[in-house]
Coordinates of C-alpha atoms in Angstrom, one line a residue:
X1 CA 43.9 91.7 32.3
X2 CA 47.1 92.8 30.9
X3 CA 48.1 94.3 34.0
X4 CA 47.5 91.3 35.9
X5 CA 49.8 88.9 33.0
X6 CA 52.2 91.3 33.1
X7 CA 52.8 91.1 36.9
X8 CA 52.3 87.4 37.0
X9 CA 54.8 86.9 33.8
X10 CA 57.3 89.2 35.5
X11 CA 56.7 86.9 38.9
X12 CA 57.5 83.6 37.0
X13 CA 60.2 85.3 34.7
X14 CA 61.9 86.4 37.8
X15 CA 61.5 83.1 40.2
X16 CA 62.5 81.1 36.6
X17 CA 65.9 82.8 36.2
X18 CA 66.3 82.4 40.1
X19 CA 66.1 78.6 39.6
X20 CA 68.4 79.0 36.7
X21 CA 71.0 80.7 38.0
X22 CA 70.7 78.2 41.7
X23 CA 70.9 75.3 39.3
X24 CA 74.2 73.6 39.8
X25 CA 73.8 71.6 36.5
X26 CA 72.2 74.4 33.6
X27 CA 72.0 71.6 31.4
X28 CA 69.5 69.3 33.7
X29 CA 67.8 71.9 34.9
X30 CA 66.9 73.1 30.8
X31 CA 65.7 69.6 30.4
X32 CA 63.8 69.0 33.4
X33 CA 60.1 68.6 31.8
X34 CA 58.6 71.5 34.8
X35 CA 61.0 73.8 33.8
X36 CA 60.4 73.7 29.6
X37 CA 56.6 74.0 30.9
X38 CA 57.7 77.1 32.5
X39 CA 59.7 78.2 29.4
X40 CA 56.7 77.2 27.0
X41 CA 54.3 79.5 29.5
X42 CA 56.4 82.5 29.7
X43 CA 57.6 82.8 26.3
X44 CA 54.6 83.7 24.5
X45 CA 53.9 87.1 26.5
X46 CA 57.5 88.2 25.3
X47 CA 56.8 87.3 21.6
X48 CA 53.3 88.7 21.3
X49 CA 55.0 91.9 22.4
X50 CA 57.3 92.0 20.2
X51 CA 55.2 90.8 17.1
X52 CA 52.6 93.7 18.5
X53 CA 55.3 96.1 18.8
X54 CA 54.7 97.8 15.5
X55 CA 51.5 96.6 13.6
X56 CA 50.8 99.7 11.5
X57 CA 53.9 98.8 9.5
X58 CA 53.4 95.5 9.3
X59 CA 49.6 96.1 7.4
X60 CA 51.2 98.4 5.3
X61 CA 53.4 95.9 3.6
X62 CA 52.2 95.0 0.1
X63 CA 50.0 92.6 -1.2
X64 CA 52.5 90.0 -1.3
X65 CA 53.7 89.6 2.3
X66 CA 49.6 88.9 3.5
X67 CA 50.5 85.5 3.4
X68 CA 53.6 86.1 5.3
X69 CA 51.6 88.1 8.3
X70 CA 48.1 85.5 8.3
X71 CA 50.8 82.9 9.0
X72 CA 52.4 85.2 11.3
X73 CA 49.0 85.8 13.2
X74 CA 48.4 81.9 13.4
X75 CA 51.8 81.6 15.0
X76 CA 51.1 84.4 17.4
X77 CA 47.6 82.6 18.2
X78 CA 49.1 79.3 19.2
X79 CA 51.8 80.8 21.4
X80 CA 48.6 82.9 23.0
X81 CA 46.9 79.2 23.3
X82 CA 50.1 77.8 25.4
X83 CA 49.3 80.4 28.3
X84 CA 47.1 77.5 29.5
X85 CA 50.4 76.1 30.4
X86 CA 50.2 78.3 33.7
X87 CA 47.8 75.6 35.0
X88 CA 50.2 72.9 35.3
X89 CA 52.9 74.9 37.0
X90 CA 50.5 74.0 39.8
X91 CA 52.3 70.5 39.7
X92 CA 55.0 71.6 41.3
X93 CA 53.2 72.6 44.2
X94 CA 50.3 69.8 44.0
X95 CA 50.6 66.5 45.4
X96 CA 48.2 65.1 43.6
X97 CA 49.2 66.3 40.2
X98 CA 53.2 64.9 40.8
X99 CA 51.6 61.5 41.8
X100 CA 49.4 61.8 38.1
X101 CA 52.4 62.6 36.2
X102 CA 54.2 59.7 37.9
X103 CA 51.2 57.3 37.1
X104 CA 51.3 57.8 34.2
X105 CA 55.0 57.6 32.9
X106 CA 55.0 54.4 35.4
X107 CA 52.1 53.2 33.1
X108 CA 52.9 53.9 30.3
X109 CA 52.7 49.7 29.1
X110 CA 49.3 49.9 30.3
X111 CA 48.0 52.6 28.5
X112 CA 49.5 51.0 25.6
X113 CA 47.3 48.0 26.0
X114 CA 44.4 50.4 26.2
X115 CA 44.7 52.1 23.3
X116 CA 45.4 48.7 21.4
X117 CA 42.3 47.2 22.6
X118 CA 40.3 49.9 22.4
X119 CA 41.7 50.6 18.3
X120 CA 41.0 46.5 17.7
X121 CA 37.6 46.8 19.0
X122 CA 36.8 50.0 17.3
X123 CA 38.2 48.3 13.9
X124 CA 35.3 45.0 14.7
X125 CA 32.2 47.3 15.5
X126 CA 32.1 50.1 13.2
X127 CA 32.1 48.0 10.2
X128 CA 29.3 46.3 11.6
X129 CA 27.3 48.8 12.4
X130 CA 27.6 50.7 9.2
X131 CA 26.4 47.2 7.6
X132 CA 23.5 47.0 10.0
X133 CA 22.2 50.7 9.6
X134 CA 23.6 51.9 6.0
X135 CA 22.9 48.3 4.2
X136 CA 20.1 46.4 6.2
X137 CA 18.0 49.3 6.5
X138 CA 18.7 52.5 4.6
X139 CA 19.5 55.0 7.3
X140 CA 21.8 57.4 6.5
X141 CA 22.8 58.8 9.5
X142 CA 26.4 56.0 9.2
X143 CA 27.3 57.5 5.9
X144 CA 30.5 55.3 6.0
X145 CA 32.9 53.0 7.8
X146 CA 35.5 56.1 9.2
X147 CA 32.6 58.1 10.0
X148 CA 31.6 55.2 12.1
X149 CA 34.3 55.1 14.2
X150 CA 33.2 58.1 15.7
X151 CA 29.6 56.4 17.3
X152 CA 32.3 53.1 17.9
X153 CA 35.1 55.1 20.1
X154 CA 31.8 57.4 22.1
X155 CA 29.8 54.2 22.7
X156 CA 32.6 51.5 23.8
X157 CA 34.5 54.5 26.3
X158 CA 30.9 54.7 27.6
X159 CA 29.7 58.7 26.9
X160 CA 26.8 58.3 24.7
X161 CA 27.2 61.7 23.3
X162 CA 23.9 61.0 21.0
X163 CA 25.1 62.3 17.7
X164 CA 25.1 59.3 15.7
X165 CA 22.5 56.7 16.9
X166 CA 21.1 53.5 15.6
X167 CA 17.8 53.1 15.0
X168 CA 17.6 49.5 13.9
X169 CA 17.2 45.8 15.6
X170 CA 20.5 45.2 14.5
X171 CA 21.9 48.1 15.0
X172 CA 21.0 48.3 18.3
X173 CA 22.6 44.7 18.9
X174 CA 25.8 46.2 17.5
X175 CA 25.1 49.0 19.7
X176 CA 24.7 46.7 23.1
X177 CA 27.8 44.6 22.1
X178 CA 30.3 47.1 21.3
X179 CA 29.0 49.0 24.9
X180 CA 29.6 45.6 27.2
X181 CA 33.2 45.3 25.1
X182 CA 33.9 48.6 26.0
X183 CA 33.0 48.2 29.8
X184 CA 35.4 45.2 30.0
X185 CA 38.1 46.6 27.7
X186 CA 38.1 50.0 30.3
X187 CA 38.0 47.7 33.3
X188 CA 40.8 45.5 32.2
X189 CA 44.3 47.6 32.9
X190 CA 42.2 50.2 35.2
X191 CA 43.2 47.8 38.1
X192 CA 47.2 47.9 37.4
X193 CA 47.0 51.7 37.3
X194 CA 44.8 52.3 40.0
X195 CA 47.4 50.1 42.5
X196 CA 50.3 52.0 40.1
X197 CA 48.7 55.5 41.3
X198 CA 48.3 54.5 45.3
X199 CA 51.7 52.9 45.4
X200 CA 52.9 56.9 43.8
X201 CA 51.1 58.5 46.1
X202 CA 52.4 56.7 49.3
X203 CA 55.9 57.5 47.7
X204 CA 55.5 61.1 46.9
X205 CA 54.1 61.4 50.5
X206 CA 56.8 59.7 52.3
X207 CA 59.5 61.4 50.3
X208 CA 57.6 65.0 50.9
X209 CA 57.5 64.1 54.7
X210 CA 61.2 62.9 54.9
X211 CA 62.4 66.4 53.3
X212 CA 60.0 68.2 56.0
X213 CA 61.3 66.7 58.9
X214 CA 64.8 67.6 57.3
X215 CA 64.0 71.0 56.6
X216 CA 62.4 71.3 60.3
X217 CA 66.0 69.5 61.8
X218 CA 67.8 71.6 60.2
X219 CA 65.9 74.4 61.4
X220 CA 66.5 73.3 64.7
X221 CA 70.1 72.8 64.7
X222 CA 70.3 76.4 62.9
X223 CA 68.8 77.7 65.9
X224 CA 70.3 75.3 68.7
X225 CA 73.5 76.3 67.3
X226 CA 74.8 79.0 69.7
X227 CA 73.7 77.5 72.3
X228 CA 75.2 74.5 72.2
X229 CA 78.2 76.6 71.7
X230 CA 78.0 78.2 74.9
X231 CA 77.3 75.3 77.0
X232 CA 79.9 73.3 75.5
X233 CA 82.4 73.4 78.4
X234 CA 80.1 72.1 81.0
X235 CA 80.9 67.9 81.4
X236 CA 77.4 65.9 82.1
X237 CA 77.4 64.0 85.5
X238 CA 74.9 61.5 86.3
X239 CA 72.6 62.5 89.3
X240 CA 73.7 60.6 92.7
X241 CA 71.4 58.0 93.5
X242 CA 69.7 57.0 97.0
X243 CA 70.7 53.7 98.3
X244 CA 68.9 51.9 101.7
X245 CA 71.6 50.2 103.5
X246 CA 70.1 48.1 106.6
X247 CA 72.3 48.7 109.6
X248 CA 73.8 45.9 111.7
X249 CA 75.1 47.8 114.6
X250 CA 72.2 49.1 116.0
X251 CA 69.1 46.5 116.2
X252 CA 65.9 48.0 115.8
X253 CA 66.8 50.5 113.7
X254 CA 65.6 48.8 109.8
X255 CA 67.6 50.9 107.5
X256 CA 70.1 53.7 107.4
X257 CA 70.1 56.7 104.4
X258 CA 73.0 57.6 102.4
X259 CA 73.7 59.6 99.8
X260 CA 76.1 58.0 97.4
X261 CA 77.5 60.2 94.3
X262 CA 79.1 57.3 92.4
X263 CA 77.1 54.2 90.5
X264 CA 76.1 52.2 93.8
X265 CA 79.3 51.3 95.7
X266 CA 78.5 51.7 99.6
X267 CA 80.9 53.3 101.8
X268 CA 80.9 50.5 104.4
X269 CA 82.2 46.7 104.7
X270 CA 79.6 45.4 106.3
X271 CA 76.3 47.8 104.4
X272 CA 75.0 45.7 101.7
X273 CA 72.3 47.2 99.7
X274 CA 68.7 45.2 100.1
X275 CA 66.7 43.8 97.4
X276 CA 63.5 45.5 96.3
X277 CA 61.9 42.9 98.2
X278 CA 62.7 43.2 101.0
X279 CA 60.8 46.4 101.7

């Protein structure tokens, strides 16, 4: 395994300071949020090696710098934790992750009225259930009102994890109320993101189709190129056409052929060229 992270962090190290180094602002590029991803992912290989480098010395300290090192090893831990970060570099190359990231910075307002609804609700029902089961009838499985808020926030987002359940009649009412609030409290703003994600989607996709069909014009004029060169002293003419003339000095005879190389004029006074019709 850490032959296979060290290849893959020397892959992304390498195609990172690629991007860098192409970037014609270093400034943007430094706070574009894919690329401090990239940063955050990378980083902690390089700094558990170093911290690693030399851990005989570092237990040999005295007594006094053990704080010093546990806090160092908790450090060391997170940064080994952010190497889940290599997931999302996947948005970059994922349609459907760029049109979730979109969604939700575009809904942002939205989520916003979820969480409010969801905290005012949570805020109505736990004290009520902690009355119906701690009060009414003894059970002490709701201790208290914050440790209630726990069963409020499972039951009203709708996954019953089981935990905490109430055993009363009125506790169960509780239970049925703050279950149908949830349903309608989820269902309100789910609409607005849900047309907030299609309408993301359609323009991620038209956006990635527009730069193909660049990309593939550009790949055809790259390769049309020296050919066009080539043939550029040749002048277009357009084909001669074939006119039917009728001819008037010899009866019985219904049309004569000729060739003409210019746009239709006819060579004689008295040829006039027939209507379609007439054949």
């Amino acid at each position: 395994m850490f032959i296979v992270e060290t290849v893959c962090v020397g892959w992304f190290s390498l195609e990172f300071l690629l991007r860098f180094v192409q970037a014609r602002s270093k400034l943007e590029f430094l706070r574009g949020p894919l690329n401090i991803i990239d940063a955050l992912a990378i980083l902690p290989y390089y700094v558990s090696l170093v911290v690693e480098e030399n851990p005989t010395n570092e237990q040999e300290r005295p007594s006094g710098g053990k704080g010093y090192l546990d806090k160092l090893g908790l450090v060391l831990r997170i940064l080994r934790a952010l190497r889940i970060l290599y997931v999302m570099r996947l948005a970059r190359h994922s349609l459907g992750l760029q049109t979730l990231g979109m969604t939700v910075r575009r809904s942002t307002r939205e989520f916003g009225l979820l969480l409010l609804f969801l905290c005012v609700a949570v805020t109505l029902f736990s004290p009520l259930v902690h009355l119906a089961e701690s009060e009414l009838t003894g059970v002490q499985d709701f201790s208290s009102i914050p440790a209630s808020y726990w069963w409020a926030i499972i039951s009203m987002t709708t996954v019953g994890y089981g935990d905490m359940v109430p055993r009363s009649i009125p506790g169960q009412v509780v239970a049925l109320s703050s279950i149908l609030s949830g349903i309608l409290i989820m269902a309100f703003p789910a609409t607005s993101i849900f047309h907030m994600f299609s309408r993301s989607y359609q323009e991620l996709k038209q956006e990635h189709d527009r730069l193909f069909k660049e990309e593939c014009a550009a790949a055809a004029a790259a390769t049309a190129g020296p050919d066009g060169e080539q043939d550029g002293g040749w002048v277009a003419f357009p084909p001669p056409r074939l006119v039917l003339t009728p001819d008037t000095e010899t009866p019985g005879s219904l049309e004569d052929l000729s060739l003409l190389g210019n746009g239709g004029e006819t060579s004689g006074n008295n040829k006039h060229p027939l209507p379609a019709g007439a054949f």
